[in-house]
Amino acid sequence: MKDFSKKEIENIKTLTENKQTLIWDSLNRKEKESVFMFSDAYKDFLSRCKTEREAVLYMIDKAKQYGFVDLDSEQSPHGKYYKVYRDKVVALTIFGKESFDKGFRIIGSHIDSPRLDLKQNPLYEEVDLALMKTHYYGGIKKYHWLARPLSMHGSVVTKGGKRIDIVLGEKESEPVFTISDLLPHLSKTQTGKKLSEAFDGEKLNILVGSLPIGDDKVKERFKLAVLKELYDHYQITEGDFISAEIELVPAGSARDVGFDRSLIGAYGQDDRICAFTSFEALLETKKPEHTAVGLFFDKEEIGSEGSTGAKSRFFEDFISDVIEKQEGQSTERMLRKSLIQSQMLSADVNAALEPDYQEVHDKKNAARLGYGICVTKFTGTGGKSGSSDASAEYMGVIRDLFDKNNIVWQTGELGKVDQGGGGTIAKFLASYGMEIVDCGPALLSMHSPFEIASKADIYMTFKAYAAFFK
Ligand code: MN
Ligand code: MN
């Protein structure tokens, strides 16, 4: 057996070991400044876009400033187009040098987040208080939503088809809404229950008023007073809630977290963190080799269903339109050919190693804050059930791409085996035969009203997506 010198051992280590890099260790002063500047723009986006509709409006508005035009009605001299569907899903593209049959470079994220939706018959009164009933959307811990200020965002279609958009509770001067919680003094029965049974979905009702109209001979006068307010301000009647989508979300802006301001805390970072970074990366892309496509889906949090989710045909439609613009025609065969040759990143978040709950993670395979964009080979539950599972070959392609472009990246698995699990849009797009892998930053407190991200990870995610498009 040979004796190795200290130097030889060092050499063996560098040659064979896989070392994780903390982003902060890899950045110079100027780059660190860029990290903080980029994060300010991201916070502004988060504060202004709390629903899928708001995110779509923001993106079209900014894309137009960068020379993107409507794919259905205009001609772009630079091959930069967008297409919106039902105001909830948007796709953008920049035409590349290669033709469609060489495939596209696609990044897909989602712009819906867990929240409370108003029911279609929401308004009622109880013990001289006016309340509205909600039905939660996506995976939430119900107690997160109690006893905190909530703002109201959404659209109401009145009789006759007029749409009225509402945003209420974001400005300091505006009222907010809240769900009252039981005081600890009287929670004996509740605290004895299992967490999954302690909070009743039917009790997630928001307080909306306590001022009566008329005297106590008027029936339901607290409810009536709210209806009058709604009519005076918005010309909305009780029946109009039937044709409405009103979302209750945490009120307030995205904030810096920590003495050093190195983290961001905000609602909706799953998955607007990937939406924003991939959108910005696309805006920065100039003359890519392959046609670059950014997809921003709705309905991921409830299984990518519906006409605006990743399971819908919107995506095929969009790609067909792109091919038609490029080639003057688009057949089914051309569409399939381009899709099977395409490479895609399913841009979604992973769970960061929780400092106080490390036992739910496999620490060797958990993503950590500050260690860069996380490449997730598979998602799913149990024995990877429900996952599309990226190929070793494609993992290799992405690994090399990131290394060549000095991207700090890591891998991550969502929790210990059999601890739970989750899914993304990846499997729906994988069914076209393209290469696809989940790839996005890690968050603490994912799916809570105040999710935490590292500013370094946000910036690195932007750089990684830009390298992929290029
Ligand atoms: Mn997500
Ligand atoms: Mn999610």
Coordinates of C-alpha atoms and ligand atoms in Angstrom, one line a residue:
M1 CA 0.0 0.0 0.0
K2 CA 1.4 3.4 -1.1
D3 CA 1.8 6.2 1.4
F4 CA 0.3 9.4 0.0
S5 CA 1.8 12.8 0.7
K6 CA -0.5 15.7 1.9
K7 CA -0.3 17.3 -1.5
E8 CA -1.2 14.0 -3.3
I9 CA -4.2 13.7 -1.0
E10 CA -5.3 17.2 -1.8
N11 CA -5.0 16.5 -5.5
I12 CA -7.1 13.3 -5.2
K13 CA -9.7 15.3 -3.3
T14 CA -10.0 18.0 -6.0
L15 CA -10.1 15.4 -8.8
T16 CA -12.7 13.1 -7.3
E17 CA -14.9 14.9 -4.7
N18 CA -18.1 16.8 -5.4
K19 CA -17.8 20.1 -3.6
Q20 CA -20.8 22.4 -3.0
T21 CA -20.2 26.1 -3.5
L22 CA -21.8 28.8 -1.4
I23 CA -22.7 31.6 -3.9
W24 CA -21.5 34.4 -1.5
D25 CA -18.0 32.8 -1.5
S26 CA -17.9 32.9 -5.3
L27 CA -18.9 36.5 -6.0
N28 CA -16.8 39.6 -6.1
R29 CA -18.0 43.0 -4.7
K30 CA -19.5 44.2 -8.0
E31 CA -21.4 40.9 -8.4
K32 CA -22.7 41.2 -4.9
E33 CA -24.0 44.6 -5.8
S34 CA -25.8 43.2 -8.8
V35 CA -27.4 40.5 -6.5
F36 CA -29.0 43.2 -4.4
M37 CA -30.0 45.4 -7.3
F38 CA -31.7 42.4 -9.0
S39 CA -33.5 41.6 -5.8
D40 CA -35.0 45.1 -5.6
A41 CA -36.7 44.6 -9.0
Y42 CA -37.9 41.2 -7.9
K43 CA -39.5 42.6 -4.7
D44 CA -41.3 45.2 -6.8
F45 CA -42.7 42.5 -9.0
L46 CA -43.8 40.4 -6.1
S47 CA -45.5 43.3 -4.4
R48 CA -47.4 44.3 -7.5
C49 CA -48.3 40.8 -8.8
K50 CA -50.1 38.7 -6.3
T51 CA -52.4 36.9 -8.8
E52 CA -51.9 35.2 -12.1
R53 CA -53.9 38.0 -13.9
E54 CA -51.7 40.6 -12.4
A55 CA -48.5 38.8 -13.3
V56 CA -49.7 38.5 -16.9
L57 CA -50.5 42.2 -17.2
Y58 CA -47.0 43.0 -15.8
M59 CA -45.3 40.8 -18.2
I60 CA -47.1 41.9 -21.3
D61 CA -46.5 45.5 -20.4
K62 CA -42.8 45.0 -19.9
A63 CA -42.4 42.7 -22.9
K64 CA -43.9 45.4 -25.1
Q65 CA -41.3 47.8 -23.9
Y66 CA -38.7 45.3 -25.0
G67 CA -40.2 45.1 -28.5
F68 CA -42.4 41.9 -28.2
V69 CA -45.6 42.0 -30.2
D70 CA -48.9 40.1 -30.2
L71 CA -48.3 36.8 -32.1
D72 CA -51.9 36.8 -33.4
S73 CA -52.1 40.2 -34.9
E74 CA -48.7 41.8 -35.5
Q75 CA -45.4 41.2 -37.3
S76 CA -42.1 41.5 -35.4
P77 CA -38.9 42.5 -37.3
H78 CA -36.9 40.8 -34.5
G79 CA -38.9 37.6 -34.1
K80 CA -40.1 38.6 -30.6
Y81 CA -43.7 37.6 -29.8
Y82 CA -46.1 37.0 -26.9
K83 CA -49.5 35.3 -26.7
V84 CA -51.9 35.6 -23.8
Y85 CA -54.8 33.3 -23.1
R86 CA -57.8 34.2 -20.9
D87 CA -55.6 36.8 -19.1
K88 CA -54.1 34.0 -17.0
V89 CA -51.4 32.3 -19.0
V90 CA -48.8 33.9 -21.2
A91 CA -46.1 32.6 -23.6
L92 CA -43.2 34.6 -25.0
T93 CA -40.7 33.7 -27.7
I94 CA -37.6 35.0 -29.4
F95 CA -36.8 33.3 -32.7
G96 CA -33.4 31.6 -32.9
K97 CA -31.0 31.0 -35.7
E98 CA -31.7 27.3 -36.0
S99 CA -34.9 26.1 -37.7
F100 CA -37.9 24.6 -35.8
D101 CA -36.9 21.0 -36.5
K102 CA -33.8 21.5 -34.3
G103 CA -36.1 22.1 -31.4
F104 CA -36.7 25.0 -29.0
R105 CA -35.2 26.0 -25.7
I106 CA -38.2 26.3 -23.3
I107 CA -38.5 27.4 -19.7
G108 CA -41.9 27.0 -18.1
S109 CA -43.0 28.3 -14.7
H110 CA -46.3 29.0 -13.0
I111 CA -47.8 32.3 -11.8
D112 CA -50.6 30.9 -9.6
S113 CA -50.0 30.5 -5.8
P114 CA -52.0 29.0 -2.9
R115 CA -54.6 31.4 -1.6
L116 CA -58.2 31.7 -0.5
D117 CA -60.9 32.3 -3.1
L118 CA -64.3 33.9 -2.3
K119 CA -67.2 31.4 -2.7
Q120 CA -69.9 32.2 -5.3
N121 CA -72.4 33.0 -2.6
P122 CA -70.0 34.5 0.0
L123 CA -71.8 37.1 2.0
Y124 CA -73.7 36.4 5.3
E125 CA -74.1 37.8 8.8
E126 CA -73.7 36.2 12.2
V127 CA -73.9 37.8 15.6
D128 CA -74.2 41.3 14.1
L129 CA -71.0 40.9 12.0
A130 CA -70.8 40.7 8.2
L131 CA -68.6 37.9 6.8
M132 CA -67.7 36.2 3.5
K133 CA -67.0 32.6 2.9
T134 CA -63.9 31.3 1.2
H135 CA -62.7 28.1 -0.4
Y136 CA -58.9 27.6 -0.3
Y137 CA -56.9 27.0 -3.5
G138 CA -53.8 24.8 -3.5
G139 CA -51.9 23.3 -0.6
I140 CA -52.1 25.4 2.5
K141 CA -51.6 25.0 6.3
K142 CA -55.0 26.5 7.3
Y143 CA -53.7 28.1 10.5
H144 CA -51.3 30.3 8.5
W145 CA -54.2 32.3 7.2
L146 CA -55.8 33.2 10.5
A147 CA -55.5 36.5 12.4
R148 CA -53.5 38.2 9.7
P149 CA -54.3 41.1 7.3
L150 CA -55.6 39.9 3.9
S151 CA -56.0 41.9 0.8
M152 CA -58.6 41.3 -1.9
H153 CA -57.6 40.9 -5.6
G154 CA -59.8 39.8 -8.5
S155 CA -62.3 40.4 -11.1
V156 CA -66.1 40.5 -11.1
V157 CA -68.2 40.2 -14.2
T158 CA -71.5 42.0 -13.7
K159 CA -74.8 41.3 -15.3
G160 CA -74.4 42.2 -19.0
G161 CA -70.7 41.2 -19.1
K162 CA -68.8 44.2 -17.8
R163 CA -65.6 43.2 -15.9
I164 CA -64.7 45.1 -12.8
D165 CA -61.2 44.6 -11.4
I166 CA -60.7 44.9 -7.7
V167 CA -57.5 45.4 -5.6
L168 CA -58.2 46.4 -2.0
G169 CA -56.0 46.3 1.0
E170 CA -52.5 46.9 -0.3
K171 CA -52.2 50.6 0.4
E172 CA -51.9 51.7 4.0
S173 CA -55.0 53.9 3.6
E174 CA -57.1 51.0 2.4
P175 CA -59.0 48.5 4.7
V176 CA -57.9 44.9 4.9
F177 CA -59.8 41.7 5.7
T178 CA -59.1 39.0 8.2
I179 CA -60.2 35.6 9.6
S180 CA -60.6 35.8 13.4
D181 CA -59.0 33.0 15.4
L182 CA -60.0 31.4 18.6
L183 CA -58.3 32.8 21.7
P184 CA -55.9 30.4 23.5
H185 CA -58.0 30.7 26.7
L186 CA -60.9 28.9 25.0
S187 CA -59.0 26.5 22.7
K188 CA -58.9 23.5 24.9
T189 CA -61.0 21.3 22.6
Q190 CA -59.1 22.6 19.5
T191 CA -55.6 22.1 20.8
G192 CA -56.5 18.5 21.7
K193 CA -57.2 17.7 18.0
K194 CA -54.8 16.5 15.3
L195 CA -53.5 19.4 13.2
S196 CA -55.3 18.2 10.2
E197 CA -58.6 18.3 12.1
A198 CA -58.1 21.4 14.3
F199 CA -58.8 23.9 11.6
D200 CA -62.0 23.7 9.6
G201 CA -62.0 24.8 6.0
E202 CA -65.6 26.0 6.4
K203 CA -64.4 28.4 9.1
L204 CA -62.0 30.3 6.9
N205 CA -64.4 33.2 6.6
I206 CA -63.3 36.8 6.4
L207 CA -64.7 39.7 8.4
V208 CA -66.1 42.4 6.1
G209 CA -68.2 44.7 8.2
S210 CA -70.0 45.5 11.4
L211 CA -71.9 48.7 10.6
P212 CA -75.7 48.2 10.3
I213 CA -78.0 50.0 7.9
G214 CA -81.4 51.2 9.3
D215 CA -82.8 50.1 12.7
D216 CA -83.1 46.6 14.2
K217 CA -86.4 46.0 12.3
V218 CA -84.4 45.7 9.1
K219 CA -83.6 42.0 8.3
E220 CA -79.9 41.2 7.8
R221 CA -79.0 44.8 8.0
F222 CA -75.2 44.2 8.5
K223 CA -75.1 42.2 5.3
L224 CA -77.3 44.8 3.5
A225 CA -74.9 47.5 4.6
V226 CA -72.0 45.7 2.9
L227 CA -74.0 45.2 -0.2
K228 CA -74.7 48.9 -0.3
E229 CA -71.0 49.7 0.1
L230 CA -70.2 47.3 -2.8
Y231 CA -72.8 48.8 -5.0
D232 CA -71.8 52.4 -4.2
H233 CA -68.0 51.7 -4.8
Y234 CA -68.1 49.1 -7.6
Q235 CA -71.7 48.8 -8.8
I236 CA -71.5 45.1 -7.8
T237 CA -74.6 43.2 -6.6
E238 CA -74.8 40.0 -4.5
G239 CA -75.5 37.9 -7.7
D240 CA -72.4 39.3 -9.4
F241 CA -70.2 37.1 -7.1
I242 CA -71.4 34.1 -9.1
S243 CA -69.4 35.4 -12.0
A244 CA -66.4 36.5 -10.1
E245 CA -62.9 35.4 -9.2
I246 CA -61.8 37.1 -6.0
E247 CA -58.6 36.0 -4.3
L248 CA -57.7 36.7 -0.7
V249 CA -53.9 37.0 -0.3
P250 CA -51.6 38.2 2.4
A251 CA -51.6 42.1 2.5
G252 CA -48.4 44.1 2.2
S253 CA -45.2 44.2 0.2
A254 CA -42.2 41.9 -0.2
R255 CA -39.6 42.6 2.5
D256 CA -35.9 42.1 3.1
V257 CA -35.3 39.6 5.9
G258 CA -32.3 39.6 8.3
F259 CA -29.9 42.2 9.7
D260 CA -27.9 41.8 6.5
R261 CA -30.9 42.0 4.2
S262 CA -29.6 38.9 2.4
L263 CA -33.0 37.2 2.2
I264 CA -36.4 38.1 0.8
G265 CA -39.7 37.3 2.5
A266 CA -42.9 37.5 0.5
Y267 CA -46.1 35.8 -0.5
G268 CA -46.2 33.9 -3.8
Q269 CA -42.5 33.2 -4.4
D270 CA -43.6 29.7 -5.4
D271 CA -43.5 30.1 -8.3
R272 CA -43.2 33.8 -9.2
I273 CA -39.5 33.5 -8.3
C274 CA -39.0 31.3 -11.4
A275 CA -41.5 33.3 -13.4
F276 CA -39.6 36.6 -12.8
T277 CA -36.1 35.2 -13.2
S278 CA -37.0 33.3 -16.5
F279 CA -38.9 36.3 -17.8
E280 CA -36.0 38.7 -17.1
A281 CA -33.6 36.1 -18.7
L282 CA -35.7 36.0 -21.8
L283 CA -35.8 39.8 -22.0
E284 CA -32.0 39.9 -21.9
T285 CA -31.7 37.2 -24.6
K286 CA -30.3 38.3 -27.9
K287 CA -30.3 36.2 -31.1
P288 CA -30.3 32.8 -29.5
E289 CA -29.2 29.7 -31.3
H290 CA -32.5 27.9 -30.8
T291 CA -35.8 29.6 -30.6
A292 CA -36.3 30.6 -26.9
V293 CA -39.7 30.2 -25.3
G294 CA -40.9 31.4 -21.9
L295 CA -44.1 29.8 -20.6
F296 CA -46.0 31.2 -17.6
F297 CA -48.8 28.8 -16.6
D298 CA -51.8 29.0 -14.3
K299 CA -53.4 26.3 -12.2
E300 CA -50.2 24.4 -11.2
E301 CA -51.2 24.4 -7.6
I302 CA -54.3 22.4 -8.3
G303 CA -52.7 19.9 -10.7
S304 CA -52.2 22.0 -13.9
E305 CA -55.8 21.4 -14.8
G306 CA -58.2 23.6 -16.9
S307 CA -57.7 25.6 -20.0
T308 CA -54.9 27.7 -18.6
G309 CA -52.9 25.0 -16.9
A310 CA -49.9 23.1 -18.3
K311 CA -52.2 20.1 -19.3
S312 CA -54.2 22.3 -21.7
R313 CA -53.5 22.6 -25.4
F314 CA -52.5 26.2 -25.2
F315 CA -48.9 25.2 -25.3
E316 CA -49.2 23.2 -28.6
D317 CA -51.3 26.0 -30.0
F318 CA -48.6 28.5 -29.3
I319 CA -45.8 26.4 -30.7
S320 CA -47.8 25.7 -33.8
D321 CA -48.3 29.5 -34.3
V322 CA -44.6 30.1 -33.8
I323 CA -43.7 27.5 -36.5
E324 CA -46.3 29.0 -38.8
K325 CA -44.7 32.4 -38.3
Q326 CA -41.3 31.0 -39.1
E327 CA -42.1 28.6 -41.9
G328 CA -45.3 30.0 -43.4
Q329 CA -47.1 26.8 -42.5
S330 CA -47.4 24.4 -39.5
T331 CA -48.5 20.8 -39.8
E332 CA -49.1 18.3 -37.0
R333 CA -45.8 16.6 -38.1
M334 CA -43.8 19.8 -37.9
L335 CA -45.1 20.5 -34.4
R336 CA -44.3 17.0 -33.1
K337 CA -40.8 17.1 -34.7
S338 CA -39.9 20.4 -33.0
L339 CA -41.3 19.3 -29.7
I340 CA -39.5 16.0 -29.5
Q341 CA -36.2 17.8 -30.3
S342 CA -36.8 20.5 -27.7
Q343 CA -35.0 20.9 -24.4
M344 CA -36.9 22.4 -21.4
L345 CA -36.5 23.5 -17.8
S346 CA -39.5 23.1 -15.6
A347 CA -38.8 26.1 -13.5
D348 CA -40.2 25.5 -10.1
V349 CA -39.0 25.8 -6.5
N350 CA -37.7 23.1 -4.2
A351 CA -37.7 23.0 -0.4
A352 CA -34.6 24.4 1.3
L353 CA -33.2 22.5 4.3
E354 CA -35.1 23.8 7.3
P355 CA -32.7 24.6 10.1
D356 CA -35.2 23.5 12.8
Y357 CA -36.7 20.6 10.9
Q358 CA -33.7 18.9 9.4
E359 CA -35.1 15.5 10.2
V360 CA -37.6 15.7 7.3
H361 CA -34.8 16.0 4.8
D362 CA -32.1 13.7 3.6
K363 CA -29.3 16.1 4.3
K364 CA -27.0 14.7 1.7
N365 CA -29.7 15.3 -1.0
A366 CA -31.5 18.4 0.3
A367 CA -31.2 21.8 -1.4
R368 CA -29.8 24.6 0.8
L369 CA -30.3 28.4 0.8
G370 CA -27.4 30.2 -0.8
Y371 CA -26.0 27.2 -2.7
G372 CA -27.5 28.1 -6.1
I373 CA -30.2 27.0 -8.5
C374 CA -31.4 23.5 -7.7
V375 CA -31.7 20.8 -10.4
T376 CA -34.2 18.2 -9.3
K377 CA -34.0 15.0 -11.3
F378 CA -37.4 13.7 -10.1
T379 CA -40.3 14.7 -7.9
G380 CA -43.3 12.6 -6.9
T381 CA -44.3 10.7 -3.8
G382 CA -43.5 7.2 -2.5
G383 CA -41.5 5.4 -5.1
K384 CA -41.2 8.5 -7.3
S385 CA -44.9 8.1 -8.3
G386 CA -46.1 10.9 -10.5
S387 CA -42.7 12.0 -11.6
S388 CA -41.3 12.4 -15.1
D389 CA -37.7 11.7 -13.9
A390 CA -35.1 13.4 -16.1
S391 CA -32.7 11.2 -18.0
A392 CA -29.0 10.8 -16.9
E393 CA -28.0 12.2 -20.3
Y394 CA -30.1 15.3 -19.9
M395 CA -28.8 15.8 -16.4
G396 CA -25.4 15.7 -17.9
V397 CA -26.2 18.3 -20.5
I398 CA -27.6 20.7 -17.9
R399 CA -24.6 20.1 -15.6
D400 CA -22.1 20.9 -18.3
L401 CA -24.1 24.0 -19.4
F402 CA -24.1 25.4 -15.9
D403 CA -20.5 24.6 -15.2
K404 CA -19.4 26.2 -18.4
N405 CA -21.2 29.4 -17.6
N406 CA -20.0 29.6 -13.9
I407 CA -23.5 29.0 -12.5
V408 CA -23.5 27.9 -8.9
W409 CA -25.9 25.0 -8.7
Q410 CA -26.9 22.1 -6.5
T411 CA -29.2 19.1 -6.6
G412 CA -32.1 18.6 -4.3
E413 CA -34.7 16.0 -3.4
L414 CA -38.0 17.2 -1.9
G415 CA -37.7 15.6 1.6
K416 CA -36.8 12.2 2.9
V417 CA -38.1 9.1 1.1
D418 CA -41.7 8.5 2.1
Q419 CA -41.9 11.8 4.0
G420 CA -44.4 13.3 1.6
G421 CA -43.7 14.8 -1.9
G422 CA -45.0 16.9 -4.7
G423 CA -45.2 17.4 -8.4
T424 CA -44.6 20.1 -11.0
I425 CA -45.6 20.8 -14.7
A426 CA -42.6 18.7 -15.9
K427 CA -44.5 15.4 -16.5
F428 CA -47.1 17.1 -18.7
L429 CA -44.5 18.6 -21.0
A430 CA -42.4 15.5 -20.9
S431 CA -45.2 13.6 -22.6
Y432 CA -44.2 15.4 -25.9
G433 CA -41.0 13.5 -25.8
M434 CA -38.7 16.5 -25.1
E435 CA -35.9 16.5 -22.5
I436 CA -37.1 18.2 -19.4
V437 CA -35.9 18.6 -15.8
D438 CA -37.1 20.6 -12.8
C439 CA -34.8 23.5 -12.0
G440 CA -35.3 26.4 -9.7
P441 CA -34.2 28.0 -6.4
A442 CA -35.0 26.5 -3.0
L443 CA -37.3 28.2 -0.5
L444 CA -37.9 28.1 3.3
S445 CA -41.5 28.2 4.5
M446 CA -42.8 27.1 1.0
H447 CA -46.6 27.5 0.5
S448 CA -46.8 29.8 3.6
P449 CA -48.0 33.4 3.4
F450 CA -44.3 34.5 3.9
E451 CA -41.9 32.4 1.9
I452 CA -38.2 32.9 2.2
A453 CA -35.6 33.0 -0.6
S454 CA -31.9 33.8 -0.7
K455 CA -31.0 36.9 -2.8
A456 CA -27.9 35.1 -4.0
D457 CA -30.1 32.2 -5.3
I458 CA -32.5 34.5 -7.1
Y459 CA -29.6 36.1 -9.0
M460 CA -28.0 32.8 -9.8
T461 CA -31.3 31.5 -11.0
F462 CA -31.6 34.4 -13.4
K463 CA -28.1 33.7 -14.7
A464 CA -28.8 30.0 -15.1
Y465 CA -31.9 30.6 -17.1
A466 CA -30.1 33.2 -19.3
A467 CA -27.4 30.7 -20.0
F468 CA -30.0 28.1 -21.0
F469 CA -31.7 30.4 -23.5
K470 CA -28.4 31.5 -25.0
Ligands
MN1 MN -44.5 25.5 -7.7
MN2 MN -46.5 25.0 -5.1

